[in-house]
Amino acid sequence: MSDYLLAALISSRICHDLTGPVGAVANGVELLSEESDPSMQEQSLELLSFSAGETSRRLQFYRLCFGAAGGPEAVTSLGEAQRAAEGFFEGRKQTLSWPTGSAGNQRIPQSAVQLMLNLVLLAGETLPRGGQIDVDLAADGSAIRIQATGRNAGLREDDLDALAGRTKLESLDARTVQPWFCASIARETGAGISFEQTSNEQVLLQAGPLFSVSD
């Protein structure tokens, strides 16, 4: 039952986050079919293009964040993970900065990618009014440091409980399942996670070790 519940909660989370852009695509199609004015048709096409792109970017991010298509031994390039995260935050209130430099081609375990992207996603959740997310990944994979800065930055108490492993699976919902899942990945891979509220406008998420350069 626990595996079923976890899958159901994550599915609910993904569906909830996709409702907006998918609904906008449907609205764009409806407007396009009803409009004969060329200028309105152009606006409808712009809406369709933006919403379809947003849907695609979110799906690409969630595929790496929650999926396991390649199995437990799968690897992913660091650059692909970084591009997926950048695409996810494109056009949103939160701005992401994640420089990878020459390490972009490095291939790392899928579990490490999942942990990093879930931490980035969680950092976005700490900025409900928008802000800046800065990611600093150690070149040797020993640690990742994510700083989120913005007005009223922070996590809800139930999210913190889920991240700390104080919440039972049966008590989770479609929102708190994400920090719980993030903590579960860390436990499975032997990584530690820390969350620090450095001020009312800044939080710090850290985790490691993630991978070794020989992986």
Short mmCIF file of C-alpha atoms in Angstrom, two decimals:
data_model
loop_
_atom_site.label_atom_id
_atom_site.label_comp_id
_atom_site.label_asym_id
_atom_site.label_seq_id
_atom_site.Cartn_x
_atom_site.Cartn_y
_atom_site.Cartn_z
CA MET A 1 0.00 0.00 0.00
CA SER A 2 2.85 2.43 0.78
CA ASP A 3 4.26 2.20 -2.76
CA TYR A 4 0.80 2.71 -4.21
CA LEU A 5 0.13 5.72 -1.97
CA LEU A 6 3.48 7.32 -2.81
CA ALA A 7 2.88 6.88 -6.54
CA ALA A 8 -0.65 8.28 -6.20
CA LEU A 9 0.51 11.35 -4.27
CA ILE A 10 3.33 12.14 -6.69
CA SER A 11 0.95 11.69 -9.62
CA SER A 12 -1.46 14.11 -7.96
CA ARG A 13 1.33 16.63 -7.47
CA ILE A 14 2.39 16.44 -11.12
CA CYS A 15 -1.20 16.66 -12.40
CA HIS A 16 -1.89 19.66 -10.16
CA ASP A 17 1.17 21.51 -11.47
CA LEU A 18 0.28 20.74 -15.09
CA THR A 19 -3.36 21.83 -14.81
CA GLY A 20 -2.56 25.50 -15.43
CA PRO A 21 -0.51 25.26 -18.64
CA VAL A 22 -2.58 22.40 -20.10
CA GLY A 23 -5.76 24.36 -19.41
CA ALA A 24 -4.23 27.38 -21.12
CA VAL A 25 -3.50 25.25 -24.20
CA ALA A 26 -7.15 24.20 -24.30
CA ASN A 27 -8.27 27.82 -23.95
CA GLY A 28 -5.94 28.86 -26.75
CA VAL A 29 -7.35 26.21 -29.08
CA GLU A 30 -10.89 27.30 -28.25
CA LEU A 31 -10.11 30.97 -28.88
CA LEU A 32 -8.38 30.14 -32.14
CA SER A 33 -11.37 28.17 -33.40
CA GLU A 34 -13.79 30.99 -32.58
CA GLU A 35 -11.83 34.01 -33.81
CA SER A 36 -11.81 35.35 -37.35
CA ASP A 37 -9.92 38.54 -36.50
CA PRO A 38 -6.27 38.06 -37.62
CA SER A 39 -4.91 40.00 -34.64
CA MET A 40 -6.89 37.87 -32.18
CA GLN A 41 -5.80 34.72 -33.98
CA GLU A 42 -2.19 35.83 -33.58
CA GLN A 43 -2.72 36.37 -29.84
CA SER A 44 -4.30 32.93 -29.57
CA LEU A 45 -1.32 31.35 -31.33
CA GLU A 46 1.05 33.15 -28.97
CA LEU A 47 -0.92 31.81 -25.99
CA LEU A 48 -0.82 28.32 -27.46
CA SER A 49 2.90 28.49 -28.12
CA PHE A 50 3.78 29.76 -24.65
CA SER A 51 1.49 27.32 -22.81
CA ALA A 52 2.60 24.33 -24.88
CA GLY A 53 6.23 25.24 -24.22
CA GLU A 54 5.58 25.61 -20.50
CA THR A 55 3.86 22.22 -20.39
CA SER A 56 6.78 20.60 -22.20
CA ARG A 57 9.37 22.22 -19.92
CA ARG A 58 7.54 21.10 -16.78
CA LEU A 59 7.22 17.54 -18.09
CA GLN A 60 10.93 17.39 -18.93
CA PHE A 61 11.76 18.57 -15.42
CA TYR A 62 9.39 16.14 -13.71
CA ARG A 63 10.68 13.25 -15.82
CA LEU A 64 14.12 13.73 -14.25
CA CYS A 65 12.83 14.83 -10.85
CA PHE A 66 10.43 11.96 -10.20
CA GLY A 67 10.94 9.42 -12.99
CA ALA A 68 13.16 6.35 -13.25
CA ALA A 69 12.85 5.37 -16.91
CA GLY A 70 16.41 4.06 -17.17
CA GLY A 71 16.31 1.93 -14.04
CA PRO A 72 18.44 2.19 -10.89
CA GLU A 73 21.74 2.17 -12.80
CA ALA A 74 20.80 4.99 -15.19
CA VAL A 75 23.01 8.06 -15.57
CA THR A 76 22.21 11.58 -16.79
CA SER A 77 24.44 14.45 -17.83
CA LEU A 78 24.73 17.30 -15.37
CA GLY A 79 24.01 19.71 -18.22
CA GLU A 80 20.69 18.01 -18.97
CA ALA A 81 19.64 18.33 -15.34
CA GLN A 82 20.64 21.99 -15.28
CA ARG A 83 18.77 22.76 -18.52
CA ALA A 84 15.66 21.01 -17.23
CA ALA A 85 15.75 23.11 -14.06
CA GLU A 86 16.26 26.34 -16.03
CA GLY A 87 13.36 25.44 -18.30
CA PHE A 88 11.11 24.73 -15.34
CA PHE A 89 11.66 28.20 -13.88
CA GLU A 90 11.42 30.03 -17.21
CA GLY A 91 8.72 32.68 -16.99
CA ARG A 92 8.10 32.07 -13.27
CA LYS A 93 8.44 34.41 -10.30
CA GLN A 94 11.63 32.64 -9.19
CA THR A 95 14.89 33.15 -11.09
CA LEU A 96 17.40 30.28 -11.19
CA SER A 97 21.17 30.59 -11.46
CA TRP A 98 22.99 27.26 -11.83
CA PRO A 99 26.37 27.52 -13.57
CA THR A 100 27.86 24.16 -14.56
CA GLY A 101 30.80 25.30 -16.69
CA SER A 102 32.92 22.53 -18.16
CA ALA A 103 31.23 19.95 -15.89
CA GLY A 104 28.04 20.09 -17.96
CA ASN A 105 28.97 16.96 -19.92
CA GLN A 106 29.71 14.93 -16.80
CA ARG A 107 27.35 11.96 -16.45
CA ILE A 108 26.14 11.28 -12.94
CA PRO A 109 23.80 8.73 -11.31
CA GLN A 110 20.10 9.30 -11.80
CA SER A 111 19.57 9.24 -8.03
CA ALA A 112 21.92 12.22 -7.65
CA VAL A 113 20.04 14.08 -10.37
CA GLN A 114 16.73 13.35 -8.64
CA LEU A 115 18.03 14.62 -5.32
CA MET A 116 19.45 17.81 -6.83
CA LEU A 117 16.31 18.62 -8.80
CA ASN A 118 14.04 17.92 -5.84
CA LEU A 119 16.15 20.30 -3.75
CA VAL A 120 15.90 22.94 -6.48
CA LEU A 121 12.13 22.41 -6.63
CA LEU A 122 11.92 22.73 -2.86
CA ALA A 123 13.96 25.93 -3.00
CA GLY A 124 11.35 27.32 -5.37
CA GLU A 125 8.65 26.45 -2.84
CA THR A 126 10.41 28.63 -0.26
CA LEU A 127 9.83 31.71 -2.44
CA PRO A 128 6.04 32.09 -2.79
CA ARG A 129 6.43 35.74 -3.75
CA GLY A 130 9.34 35.17 -6.09
CA GLY A 131 13.06 35.67 -5.71
CA GLN A 132 16.48 34.33 -6.62
CA ILE A 133 17.70 30.72 -6.42
CA ASP A 134 21.49 30.24 -6.56
CA VAL A 135 22.87 26.72 -6.97
CA ASP A 136 26.48 25.87 -6.13
CA LEU A 137 27.55 22.29 -6.84
CA ALA A 138 30.98 21.09 -5.74
CA ALA A 139 33.03 19.89 -8.71
CA ASP A 140 33.73 16.55 -7.02
CA GLY A 141 30.04 15.95 -6.25
CA SER A 142 30.63 16.07 -2.52
CA ALA A 143 27.94 18.67 -1.82
CA ILE A 144 25.32 20.96 -3.28
CA ARG A 145 24.42 24.32 -1.76
CA ILE A 146 21.21 26.12 -2.76
CA GLN A 147 20.47 29.60 -1.51
CA ALA A 148 16.97 31.02 -1.97
CA THR A 149 16.49 34.74 -1.46
CA GLY A 150 13.20 36.63 -1.56
CA ARG A 151 10.46 38.27 0.46
CA ASN A 152 9.03 36.01 3.19
CA ALA A 153 11.28 33.13 2.21
CA GLY A 154 10.68 29.90 4.09
CA LEU A 155 8.88 26.58 4.29
CA ARG A 156 5.63 25.70 6.01
CA GLU A 157 5.93 23.67 9.19
CA ASP A 158 4.42 20.55 7.61
CA ASP A 159 6.93 20.76 4.74
CA LEU A 160 9.77 20.97 7.25
CA ASP A 161 8.39 17.97 9.12
CA ALA A 162 8.22 15.99 5.88
CA LEU A 163 11.77 16.97 4.93
CA ALA A 164 13.04 15.94 8.36
CA GLY A 165 11.32 12.56 8.13
CA ARG A 166 8.93 13.30 10.99
CA THR A 167 5.83 12.69 8.87
CA LYS A 168 4.37 9.27 8.13
CA LEU A 169 3.57 8.48 4.52
CA GLU A 170 -0.11 8.05 5.39
CA SER A 171 -0.23 11.66 6.64
CA LEU A 172 1.16 13.24 3.47
CA ASP A 173 -0.75 15.13 0.81
CA ALA A 174 0.06 16.15 -2.77
CA ARG A 175 2.14 19.09 -1.53
CA THR A 176 4.10 17.60 1.37
CA VAL A 177 4.94 14.43 -0.57
CA GLN A 178 7.65 16.31 -2.46
CA PRO A 179 9.89 17.22 0.53
CA TRP A 180 9.21 13.74 1.95
CA PHE A 181 10.31 12.17 -1.36
CA CYS A 182 13.39 14.40 -1.37
CA ALA A 183 14.38 13.15 2.08
CA SER A 184 13.72 9.55 1.01
CA ILE A 185 16.12 9.86 -1.93
CA ALA A 186 18.76 11.25 0.41
CA ARG A 187 18.36 8.32 2.80
CA GLU A 188 18.53 5.78 -0.02
CA THR A 189 21.74 7.32 -1.41
CA GLY A 190 23.41 7.98 1.94
CA ALA A 191 23.30 11.75 1.58
CA GLY A 192 22.52 14.19 4.33
CA ILE A 193 20.17 17.17 3.96
CA SER A 194 20.12 20.38 5.96
CA PHE A 195 17.70 23.31 5.88
CA GLU A 196 18.59 26.63 7.47
CA GLN A 197 16.46 29.75 7.75
CA THR A 198 19.23 32.36 7.73
CA SER A 199 16.80 35.32 7.74
CA ASN A 200 13.19 36.10 6.88
CA GLU A 201 14.38 36.70 3.31
CA GLN A 202 16.85 33.86 2.87
CA VAL A 203 17.03 30.10 3.29
CA LEU A 204 19.84 27.66 2.68
CA LEU A 205 19.48 24.04 1.52
CA GLN A 206 22.51 21.75 1.51
CA ALA A 207 23.03 18.08 0.74
CA GLY A 208 25.86 15.64 0.21
CA PRO A 209 27.63 13.57 -0.74
CA LEU A 210 25.86 13.27 -4.10
CA PHE A 211 28.27 11.39 -6.35
CA SER A 212 31.98 10.89 -6.95
CA VAL A 213 33.83 11.97 -10.07
CA SER A 214 34.49 8.30 -10.84
CA ASP A 215 30.72 7.49 -11.03
#
